[in-house]
Coordinates of C-alpha atoms in Angstrom, one line a residue:
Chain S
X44 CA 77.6 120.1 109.8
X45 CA 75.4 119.9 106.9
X46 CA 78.7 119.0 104.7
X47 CA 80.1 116.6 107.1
X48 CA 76.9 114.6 106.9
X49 CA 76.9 114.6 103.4
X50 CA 80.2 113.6 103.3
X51 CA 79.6 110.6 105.5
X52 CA 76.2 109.7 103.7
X53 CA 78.2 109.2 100.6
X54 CA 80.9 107.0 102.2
X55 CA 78.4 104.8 103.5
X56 CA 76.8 104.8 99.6
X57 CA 79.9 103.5 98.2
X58 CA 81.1 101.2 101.2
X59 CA 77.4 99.8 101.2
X60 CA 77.7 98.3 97.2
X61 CA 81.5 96.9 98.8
X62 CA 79.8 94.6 101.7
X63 CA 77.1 92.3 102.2
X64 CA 73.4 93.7 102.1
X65 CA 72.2 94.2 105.3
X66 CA 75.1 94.8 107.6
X67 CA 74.6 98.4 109.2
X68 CA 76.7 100.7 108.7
X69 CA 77.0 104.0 110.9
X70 CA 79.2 106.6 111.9
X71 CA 80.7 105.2 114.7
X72 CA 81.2 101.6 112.4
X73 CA 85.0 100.2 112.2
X74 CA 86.1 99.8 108.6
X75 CA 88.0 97.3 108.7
X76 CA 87.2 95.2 111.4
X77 CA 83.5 95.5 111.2
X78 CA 82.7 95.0 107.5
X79 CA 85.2 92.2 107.2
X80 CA 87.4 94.1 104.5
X81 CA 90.8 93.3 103.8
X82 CA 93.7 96.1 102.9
X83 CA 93.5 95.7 99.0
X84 CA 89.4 96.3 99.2
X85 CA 90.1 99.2 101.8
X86 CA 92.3 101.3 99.4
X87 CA 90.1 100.3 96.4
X88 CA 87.3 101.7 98.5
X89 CA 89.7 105.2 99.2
X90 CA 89.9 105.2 95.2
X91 CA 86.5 105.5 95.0
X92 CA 86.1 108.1 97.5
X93 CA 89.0 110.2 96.1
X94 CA 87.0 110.3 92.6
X95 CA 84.0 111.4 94.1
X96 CA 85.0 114.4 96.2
X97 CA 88.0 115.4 93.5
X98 CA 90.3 114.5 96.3
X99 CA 94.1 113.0 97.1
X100 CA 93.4 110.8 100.3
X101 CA 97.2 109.6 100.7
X102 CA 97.5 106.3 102.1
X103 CA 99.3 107.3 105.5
X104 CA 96.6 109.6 106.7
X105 CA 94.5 106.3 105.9
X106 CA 96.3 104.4 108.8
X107 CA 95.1 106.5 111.5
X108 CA 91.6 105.6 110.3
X109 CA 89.3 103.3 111.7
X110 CA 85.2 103.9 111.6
X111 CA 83.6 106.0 109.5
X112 CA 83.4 108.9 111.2
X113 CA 87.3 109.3 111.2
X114 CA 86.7 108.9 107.3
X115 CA 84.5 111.9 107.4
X116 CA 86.4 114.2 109.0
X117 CA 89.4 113.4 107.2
X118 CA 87.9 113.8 104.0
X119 CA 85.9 116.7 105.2
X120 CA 89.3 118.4 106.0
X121 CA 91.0 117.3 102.6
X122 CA 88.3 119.0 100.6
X123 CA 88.9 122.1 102.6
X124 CA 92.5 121.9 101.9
X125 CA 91.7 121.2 98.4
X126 CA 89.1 124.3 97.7
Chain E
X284 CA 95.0 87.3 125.2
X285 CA 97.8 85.5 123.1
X286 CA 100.3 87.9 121.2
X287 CA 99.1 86.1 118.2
X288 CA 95.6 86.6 118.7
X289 CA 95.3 89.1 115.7
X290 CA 96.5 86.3 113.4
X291 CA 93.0 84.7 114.1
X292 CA 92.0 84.7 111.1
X293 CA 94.9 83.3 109.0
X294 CA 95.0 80.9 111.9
X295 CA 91.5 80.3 110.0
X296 CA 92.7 80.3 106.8
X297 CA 95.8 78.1 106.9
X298 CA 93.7 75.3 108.9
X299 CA 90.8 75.6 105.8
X300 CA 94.0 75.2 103.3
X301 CA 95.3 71.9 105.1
X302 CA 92.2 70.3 105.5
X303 CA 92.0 68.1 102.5
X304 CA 96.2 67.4 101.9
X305 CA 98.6 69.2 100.7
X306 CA 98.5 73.3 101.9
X307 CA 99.7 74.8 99.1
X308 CA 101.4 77.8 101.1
X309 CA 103.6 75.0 102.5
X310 CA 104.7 72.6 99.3
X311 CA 107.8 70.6 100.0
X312 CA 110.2 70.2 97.4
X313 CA 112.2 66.3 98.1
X314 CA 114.2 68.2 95.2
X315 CA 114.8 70.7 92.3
X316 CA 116.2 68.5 89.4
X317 CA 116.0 71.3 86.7
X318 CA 114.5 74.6 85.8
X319 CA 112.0 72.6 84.6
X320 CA 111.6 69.8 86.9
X321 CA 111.6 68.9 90.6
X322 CA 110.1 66.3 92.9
X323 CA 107.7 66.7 96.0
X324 CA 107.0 64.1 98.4
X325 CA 109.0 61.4 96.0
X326 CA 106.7 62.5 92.9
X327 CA 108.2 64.0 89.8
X328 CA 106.5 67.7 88.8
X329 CA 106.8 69.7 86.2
X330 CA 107.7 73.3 87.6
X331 CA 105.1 75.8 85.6
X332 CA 105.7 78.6 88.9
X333 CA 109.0 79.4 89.3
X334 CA 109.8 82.9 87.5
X335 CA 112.7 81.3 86.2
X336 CA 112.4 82.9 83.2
X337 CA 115.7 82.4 80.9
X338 CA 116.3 78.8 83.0
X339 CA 119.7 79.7 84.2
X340 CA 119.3 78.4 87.8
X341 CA 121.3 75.0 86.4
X342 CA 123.1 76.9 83.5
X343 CA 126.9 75.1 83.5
X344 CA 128.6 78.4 83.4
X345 CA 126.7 80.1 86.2
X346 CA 127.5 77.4 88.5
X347 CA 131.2 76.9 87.4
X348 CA 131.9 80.6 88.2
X349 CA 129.9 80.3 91.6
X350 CA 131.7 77.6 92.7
X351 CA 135.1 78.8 91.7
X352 CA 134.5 82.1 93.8
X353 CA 133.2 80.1 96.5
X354 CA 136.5 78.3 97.1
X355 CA 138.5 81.2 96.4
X356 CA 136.4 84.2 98.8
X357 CA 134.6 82.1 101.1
X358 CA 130.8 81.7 102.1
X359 CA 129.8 85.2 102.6
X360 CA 130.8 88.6 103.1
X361 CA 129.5 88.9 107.4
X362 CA 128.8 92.1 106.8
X363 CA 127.5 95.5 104.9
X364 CA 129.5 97.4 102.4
X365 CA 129.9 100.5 104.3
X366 CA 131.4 98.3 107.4
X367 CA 133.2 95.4 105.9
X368 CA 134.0 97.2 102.6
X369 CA 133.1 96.7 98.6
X370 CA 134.4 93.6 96.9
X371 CA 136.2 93.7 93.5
X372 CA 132.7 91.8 92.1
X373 CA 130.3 94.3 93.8
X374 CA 132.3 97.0 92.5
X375 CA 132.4 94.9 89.1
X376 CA 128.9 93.7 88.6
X377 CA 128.0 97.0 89.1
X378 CA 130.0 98.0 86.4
X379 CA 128.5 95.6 84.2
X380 CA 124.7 96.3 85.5
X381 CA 125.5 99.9 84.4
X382 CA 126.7 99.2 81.1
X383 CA 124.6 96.4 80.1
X384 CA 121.6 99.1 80.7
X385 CA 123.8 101.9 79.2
X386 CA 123.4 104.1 82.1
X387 CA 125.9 105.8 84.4
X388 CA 125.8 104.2 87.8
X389 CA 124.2 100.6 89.1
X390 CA 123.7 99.8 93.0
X391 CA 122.9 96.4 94.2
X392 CA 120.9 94.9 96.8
X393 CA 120.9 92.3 98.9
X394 CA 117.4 91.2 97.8
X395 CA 114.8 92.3 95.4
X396 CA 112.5 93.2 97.9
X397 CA 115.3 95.1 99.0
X398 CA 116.0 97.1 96.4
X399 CA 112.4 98.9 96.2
X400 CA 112.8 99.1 100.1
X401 CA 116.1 101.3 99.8
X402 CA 115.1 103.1 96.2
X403 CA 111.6 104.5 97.1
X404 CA 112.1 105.1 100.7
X405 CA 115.4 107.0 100.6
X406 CA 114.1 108.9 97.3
X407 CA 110.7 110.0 98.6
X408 CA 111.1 113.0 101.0
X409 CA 108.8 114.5 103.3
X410 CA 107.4 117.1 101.1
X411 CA 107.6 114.5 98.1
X412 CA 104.7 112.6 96.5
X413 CA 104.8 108.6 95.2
X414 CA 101.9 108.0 92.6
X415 CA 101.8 103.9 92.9
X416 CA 100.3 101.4 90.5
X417 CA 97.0 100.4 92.1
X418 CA 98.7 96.6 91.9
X419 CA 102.0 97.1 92.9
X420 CA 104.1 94.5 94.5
X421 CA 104.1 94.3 98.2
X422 CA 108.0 96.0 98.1
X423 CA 106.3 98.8 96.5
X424 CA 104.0 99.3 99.4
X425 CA 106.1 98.5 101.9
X426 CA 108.8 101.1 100.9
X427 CA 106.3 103.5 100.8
X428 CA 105.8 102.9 104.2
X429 CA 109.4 103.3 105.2
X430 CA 109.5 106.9 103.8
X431 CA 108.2 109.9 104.7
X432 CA 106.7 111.2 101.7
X433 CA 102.7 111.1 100.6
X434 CA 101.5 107.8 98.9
X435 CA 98.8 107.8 96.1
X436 CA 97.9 105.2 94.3
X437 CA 96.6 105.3 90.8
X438 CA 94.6 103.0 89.0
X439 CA 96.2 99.9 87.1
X440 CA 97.9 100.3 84.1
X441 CA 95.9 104.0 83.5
X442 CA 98.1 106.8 82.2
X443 CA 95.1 109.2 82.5
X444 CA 93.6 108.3 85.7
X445 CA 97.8 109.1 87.0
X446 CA 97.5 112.3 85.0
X447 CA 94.4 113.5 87.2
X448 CA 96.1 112.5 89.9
X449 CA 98.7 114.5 89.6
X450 CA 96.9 117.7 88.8
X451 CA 95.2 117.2 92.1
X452 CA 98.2 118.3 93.8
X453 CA 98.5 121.6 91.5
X454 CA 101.0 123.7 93.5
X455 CA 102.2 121.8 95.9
X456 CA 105.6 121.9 96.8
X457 CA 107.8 118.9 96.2
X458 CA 109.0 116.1 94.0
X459 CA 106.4 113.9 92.5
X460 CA 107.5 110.4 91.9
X461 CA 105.6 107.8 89.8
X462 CA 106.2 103.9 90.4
X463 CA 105.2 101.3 88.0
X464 CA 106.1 97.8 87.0
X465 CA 107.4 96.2 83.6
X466 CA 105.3 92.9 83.6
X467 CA 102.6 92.5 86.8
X468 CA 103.4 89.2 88.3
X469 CA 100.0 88.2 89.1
X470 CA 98.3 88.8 85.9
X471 CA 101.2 89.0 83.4
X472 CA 100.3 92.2 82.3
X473 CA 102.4 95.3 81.1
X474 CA 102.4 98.6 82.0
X475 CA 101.4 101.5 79.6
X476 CA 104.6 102.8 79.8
X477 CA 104.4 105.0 76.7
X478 CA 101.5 106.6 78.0
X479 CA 103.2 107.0 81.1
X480 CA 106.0 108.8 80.2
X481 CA 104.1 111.0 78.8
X482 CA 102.5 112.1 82.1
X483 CA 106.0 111.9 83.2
X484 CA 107.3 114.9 81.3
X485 CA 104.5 116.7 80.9
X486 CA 104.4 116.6 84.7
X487 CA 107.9 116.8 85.0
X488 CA 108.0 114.2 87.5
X489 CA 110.6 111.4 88.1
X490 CA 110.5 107.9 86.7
X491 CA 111.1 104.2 89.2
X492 CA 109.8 101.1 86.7
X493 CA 110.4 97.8 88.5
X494 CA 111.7 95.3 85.8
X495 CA 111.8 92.0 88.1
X496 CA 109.6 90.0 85.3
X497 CA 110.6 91.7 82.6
X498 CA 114.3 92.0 82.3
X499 CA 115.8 89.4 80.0
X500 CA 112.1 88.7 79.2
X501 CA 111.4 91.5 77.5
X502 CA 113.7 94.2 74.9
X503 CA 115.7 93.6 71.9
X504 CA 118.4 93.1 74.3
X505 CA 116.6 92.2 77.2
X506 CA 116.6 95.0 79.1
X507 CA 113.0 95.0 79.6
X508 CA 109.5 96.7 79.1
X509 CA 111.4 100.0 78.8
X510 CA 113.4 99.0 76.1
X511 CA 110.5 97.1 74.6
X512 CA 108.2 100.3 75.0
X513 CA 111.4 102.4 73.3
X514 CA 111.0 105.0 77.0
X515 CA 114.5 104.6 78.5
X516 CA 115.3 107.9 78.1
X517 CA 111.9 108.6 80.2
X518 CA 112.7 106.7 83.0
X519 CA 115.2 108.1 85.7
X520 CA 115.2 104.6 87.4
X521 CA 115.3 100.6 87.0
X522 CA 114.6 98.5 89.6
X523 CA 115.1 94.6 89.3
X524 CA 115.9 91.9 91.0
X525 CA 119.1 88.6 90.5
X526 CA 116.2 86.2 91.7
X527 CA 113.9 86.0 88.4
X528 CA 116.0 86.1 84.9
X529 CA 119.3 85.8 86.5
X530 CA 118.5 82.2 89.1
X531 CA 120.2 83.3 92.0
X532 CA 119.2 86.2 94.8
X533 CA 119.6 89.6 95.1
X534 CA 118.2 93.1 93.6
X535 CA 119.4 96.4 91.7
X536 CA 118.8 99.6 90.5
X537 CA 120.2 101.8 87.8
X538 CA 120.1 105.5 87.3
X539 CA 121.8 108.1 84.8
X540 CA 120.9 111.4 87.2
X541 CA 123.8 112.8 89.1
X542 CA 123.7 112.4 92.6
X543 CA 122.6 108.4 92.5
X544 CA 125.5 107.0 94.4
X545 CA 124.4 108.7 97.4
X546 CA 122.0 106.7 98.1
X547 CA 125.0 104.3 99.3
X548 CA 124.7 106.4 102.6
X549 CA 121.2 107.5 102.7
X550 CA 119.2 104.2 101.6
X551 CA 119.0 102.4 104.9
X552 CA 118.1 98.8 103.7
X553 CA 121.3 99.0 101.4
X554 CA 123.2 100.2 104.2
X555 CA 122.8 98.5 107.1
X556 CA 122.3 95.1 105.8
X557 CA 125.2 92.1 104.8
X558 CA 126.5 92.6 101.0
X559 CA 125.8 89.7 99.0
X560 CA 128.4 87.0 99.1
X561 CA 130.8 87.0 96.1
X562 CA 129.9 83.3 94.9
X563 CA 126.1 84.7 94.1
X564 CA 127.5 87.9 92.8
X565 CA 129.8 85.4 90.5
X566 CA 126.3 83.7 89.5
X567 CA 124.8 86.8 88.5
X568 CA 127.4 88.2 86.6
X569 CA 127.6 84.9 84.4
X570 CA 123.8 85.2 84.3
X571 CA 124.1 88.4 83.1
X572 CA 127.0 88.4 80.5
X573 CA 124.7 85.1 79.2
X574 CA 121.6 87.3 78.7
X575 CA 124.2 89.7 77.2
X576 CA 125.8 87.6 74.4
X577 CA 122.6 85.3 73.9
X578 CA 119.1 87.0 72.4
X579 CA 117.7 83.5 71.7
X580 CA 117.0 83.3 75.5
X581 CA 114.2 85.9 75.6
X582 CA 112.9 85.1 72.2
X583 CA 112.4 81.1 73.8
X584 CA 110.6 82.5 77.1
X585 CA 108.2 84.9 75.2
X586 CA 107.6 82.1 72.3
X587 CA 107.2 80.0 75.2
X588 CA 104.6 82.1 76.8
X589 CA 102.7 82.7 74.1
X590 CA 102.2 78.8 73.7
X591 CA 100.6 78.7 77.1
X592 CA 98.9 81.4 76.8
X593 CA 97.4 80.1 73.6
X594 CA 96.6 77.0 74.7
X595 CA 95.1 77.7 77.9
X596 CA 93.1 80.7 76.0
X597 CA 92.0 78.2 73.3
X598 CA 90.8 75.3 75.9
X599 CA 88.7 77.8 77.3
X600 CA 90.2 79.4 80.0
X601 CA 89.3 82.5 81.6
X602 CA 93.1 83.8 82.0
X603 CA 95.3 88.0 81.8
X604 CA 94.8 90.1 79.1
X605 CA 98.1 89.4 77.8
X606 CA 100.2 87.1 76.6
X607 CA 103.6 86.7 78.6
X608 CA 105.5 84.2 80.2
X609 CA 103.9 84.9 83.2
X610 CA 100.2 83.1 82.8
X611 CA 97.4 83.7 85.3
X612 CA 94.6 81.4 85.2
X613 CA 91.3 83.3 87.0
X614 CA 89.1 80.9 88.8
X615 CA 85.7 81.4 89.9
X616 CA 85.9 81.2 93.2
X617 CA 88.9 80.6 96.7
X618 CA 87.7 77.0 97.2
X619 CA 87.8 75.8 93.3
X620 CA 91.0 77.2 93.3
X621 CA 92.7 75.3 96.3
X622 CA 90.7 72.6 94.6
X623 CA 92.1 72.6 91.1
X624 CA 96.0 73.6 92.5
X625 CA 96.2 70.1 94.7
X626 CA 94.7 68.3 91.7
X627 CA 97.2 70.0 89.5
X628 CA 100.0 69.1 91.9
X629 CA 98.5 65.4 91.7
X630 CA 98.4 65.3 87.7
X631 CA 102.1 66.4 87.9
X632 CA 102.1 70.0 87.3
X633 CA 103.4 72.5 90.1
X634 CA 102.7 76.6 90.1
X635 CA 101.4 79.5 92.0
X636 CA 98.0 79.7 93.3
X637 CA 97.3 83.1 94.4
X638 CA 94.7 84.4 96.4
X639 CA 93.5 88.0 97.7
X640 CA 94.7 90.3 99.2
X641 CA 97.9 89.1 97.1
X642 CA 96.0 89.8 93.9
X643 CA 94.5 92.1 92.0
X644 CA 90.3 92.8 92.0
X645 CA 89.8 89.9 94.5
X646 CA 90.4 87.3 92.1
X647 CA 91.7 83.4 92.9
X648 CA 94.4 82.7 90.1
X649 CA 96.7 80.0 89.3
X650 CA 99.5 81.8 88.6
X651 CA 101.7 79.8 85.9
X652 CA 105.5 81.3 84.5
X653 CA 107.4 79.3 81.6
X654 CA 110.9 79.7 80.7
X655 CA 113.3 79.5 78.1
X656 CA 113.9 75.5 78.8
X657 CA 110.5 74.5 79.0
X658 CA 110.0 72.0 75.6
X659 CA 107.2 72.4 73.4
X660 CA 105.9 69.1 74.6
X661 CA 106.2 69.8 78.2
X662 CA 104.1 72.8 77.9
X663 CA 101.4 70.6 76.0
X664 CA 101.8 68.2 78.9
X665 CA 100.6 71.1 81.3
X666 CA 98.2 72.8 79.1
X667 CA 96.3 68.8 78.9
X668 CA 97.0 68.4 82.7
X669 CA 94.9 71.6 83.7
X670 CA 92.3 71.0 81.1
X671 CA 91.7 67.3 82.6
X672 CA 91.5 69.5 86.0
X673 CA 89.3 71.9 84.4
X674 CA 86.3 69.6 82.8
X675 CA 86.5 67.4 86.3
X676 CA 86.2 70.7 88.1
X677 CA 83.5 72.1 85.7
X678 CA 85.4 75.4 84.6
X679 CA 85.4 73.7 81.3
X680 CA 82.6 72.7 79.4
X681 CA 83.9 70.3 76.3
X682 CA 87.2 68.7 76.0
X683 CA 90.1 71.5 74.2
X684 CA 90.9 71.5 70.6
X685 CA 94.2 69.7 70.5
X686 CA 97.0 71.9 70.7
X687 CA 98.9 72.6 67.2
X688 CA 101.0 75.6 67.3
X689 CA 100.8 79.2 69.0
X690 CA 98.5 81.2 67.0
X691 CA 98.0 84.6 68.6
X692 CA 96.4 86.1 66.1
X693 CA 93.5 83.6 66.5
X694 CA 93.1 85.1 70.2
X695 CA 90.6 87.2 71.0
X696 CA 92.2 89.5 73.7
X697 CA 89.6 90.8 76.3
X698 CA 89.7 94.5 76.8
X699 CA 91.9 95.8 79.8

């Protein structure tokens, strides 16, 4: 649990220097349709992610993604796979 | 709720775009004159955005041959290969594709687009991996989405960042396939490609490089960035496209590897789609023998680039980190770009404006391409039309040097 949080603290680190300052941003927050960013900023915002937890985030798993939380537990399972 | 209620907000954008005119997504051309010329809404223009690289769209042989097969094989083919059967000028053009490359087998497309579609989605296999450019062209993406293998993208034009990449998978099972382009159409850049062959063997992975904007552009021969870069060996295929250097329509690929050709009946956007018809075939192939017989082509484009580039670069501009016949001119913002591509139209000067998600880091470009036929003086013509646009715009400060000859040397090239 400890890790997943973790996990989603540092997504909502990288996606808050993406956005505007001040918009919210929570677990339950929709990527894409909440922060306003289009596909190219989305998978520039995987990149980031992927260098930070040492990861391959492949861009289909990425389509059945929406908030944040999804993010989390997709990475969180990735880094399992990875270790 | 309306079916095209998630369209809301180009609905948005397109409205913003006609506000004040012309909406440059929807230019109307009256006519096309020349490769270099063309008229829209009964107003001459000088065409600076049509990736007509080599000029060949007019070229009196090209036509001649099209004509002559239209009359003699009709309008089209109404149909695919596999149902209606090859023609002698597939089956020949192929031929020619293959030898003009030196490589053992050619297949071509009905489109470009096309091409990537059936390549990448019929290679890339369920257990497979596709390490993609960071900016690849939309047919890039796309035919990763039509196959079932994993899709990774790797930063732009970084050979290392690819290399990590790749060791992220460490013993996975399955082929790992890396995309890249010759020239980026957006910024006019080049791929590493050296550097990317490297990771290529040492990986042991396969090779796709996507030579739409740099065949007859670039190479000795004008075979492209792989010839340029001296890595055909390295790369197990070309993809390209009849719609660029050759002036007409359709796409290609070439491979040496065994087992190519049966992609004829396991590439689905090759299969079940109508074969070109034989009077555009005709056009490419007299497109192609041209390129063949006639260096001077590519050495006019490039030298032709490079004036534009220098020019632009020397008035100030903020523009790609190289100089190639594909010029992008970064502006600071969405709305000064609209802005500066109507005024352009107005002064007489017609290209691409390009605007995210289409480009790369967010940016608004004017994207310009020269070819082979564009005169010295006509370039000059465009390089003074954009700086008037510039200084009334504020992107330019003080009036440009005038314009004496392409000095690259003189250019400061910004670090990639």
């Amino acid at each position: 649990m400890q890790q997943l949080d973790s996990v989603r603290a540092q997504i909502i680190e990288v996606l808050a220097r993406m956005i505007q300052p001040g918009i919210p941003i929570s677990g339950g927050t929709r990527i894409a349709r909440d922060l306003g960013l289009d596909s190219v900023a989305i998978m520039d915002f995987v990149m980031e992610l992927e260098e930070r937890f040492d990861i391959l985030i492949p861009l289909d798993q990425i389509a059945d993604v929406e908030t944040v939380r999804d993010l989390s537990n997709a990475i969180e399972a990735l880094v399992k796979d990875a270790s | 709720m309306s079916i095209f209620a998630k369209f809301e907000d180009i609905r948005q954008t397109l409205a913003g775009l006609s506000e004040s005119g012309q909406n440059p997504l929807d230019v109307r051309f009256d006519e096309i004159r020349s490769p270099v010329e063309g008229v829209v809404d009964g107003r001459r223009v000088l065409l600076f955005g049509t990736s007509n690289y080599l000029g060949l769209t007019f070229d009196a042989d090209c036509v001649e041959a099209g004509v002559h097969m239209l009359r003699q094989s009709g309008t089209g083919t109404t149909g695919s290969r596999i149902a209606n059967g090859t023609y002698a000028g597939h089956a020949s053009l192929e031929k020619q594709l293959a030898q003009f490359y030196n490589k053992r087998s050619a297949m071509v497309f009905s489109t470009g687009y096309q091409a990537n579609l059936g390549l990448i989605s019929a290679l890339a296999g369920r257990e497979d991996h596709l390490f993609i450019d960071a900016d690849s062209h939309a047919s890039i993406y796309d035919a990763c989405r039509l196959s079932s293998a994993e899709i990774i993208r790797f930063r732009h034009n970084d050979a290392d960042d690819l290399a990590r990449r790749i060791a992220r998978l460490k013993g996975k099972p399955g082929c790992r396939i890396i995309v890249t382009e010759g020239i980026y159409s957006m910024l006019g850049d080049t791929a590493p490609l050296r550097e990317i062959a490297a990771v290529k063997r040492e990986t042991n992975s396969y090779l796709i490089v996507d030579e739409a904007h740099s065949m007859g552009v670039l190479g000795a021969r004008g075979r492209g960035l792989c010839e340029a870069a001296d890595v055909e060996a390295d790369v197990d295929f070309v993809v390209g496209t009849f719609s660029k250097s050759l002036g007409a329509m359709g796409g290609f690929a070439i491979s040496d590897l065994e087992g190519f050709d049966l992609l004829r009946v396991a590439a689905r956007p090759y299969m079940f789609t109508a074969s070109l018809p034989p009077s555009i075939i005709a056009t490419v192939s007299a497109a192609l023998m041209r390129i063949s017989q006639d260096a001077a082509l590519g050495m006019r484009v490039r030298a032709n680039g490079l004036r534009l580039y220098t020019g632009l670069a020397q008035a100030g501009f903020s523009l790609g980190p190289q100089p190639n016949p594909v010029v992008a001119v970064k502006m600071p913002d969405r709305e000064t770009a609209v802005e500066f591509w109507k005024q352009l139209l107005a002064e007489g000067v017609y290209l691409n404006l390009a605007l995210p998600p289409a480009t790369p880091g967010s940016l608004a470009l004017l994207r310009s391409s020269v070819n082979a036929l564009h005169t010295d003086e006509q370039i000059d013509c465009a390089i003074a039309a954009l700086c008037r646009v510039g200084l009334r715009l504020g992107i330019l400060e003080k009036p440009a040097a005038r314009i004496t000859a392409p000095q690259a040397e003189k250019i400061a090239l910004p670090a990639e």
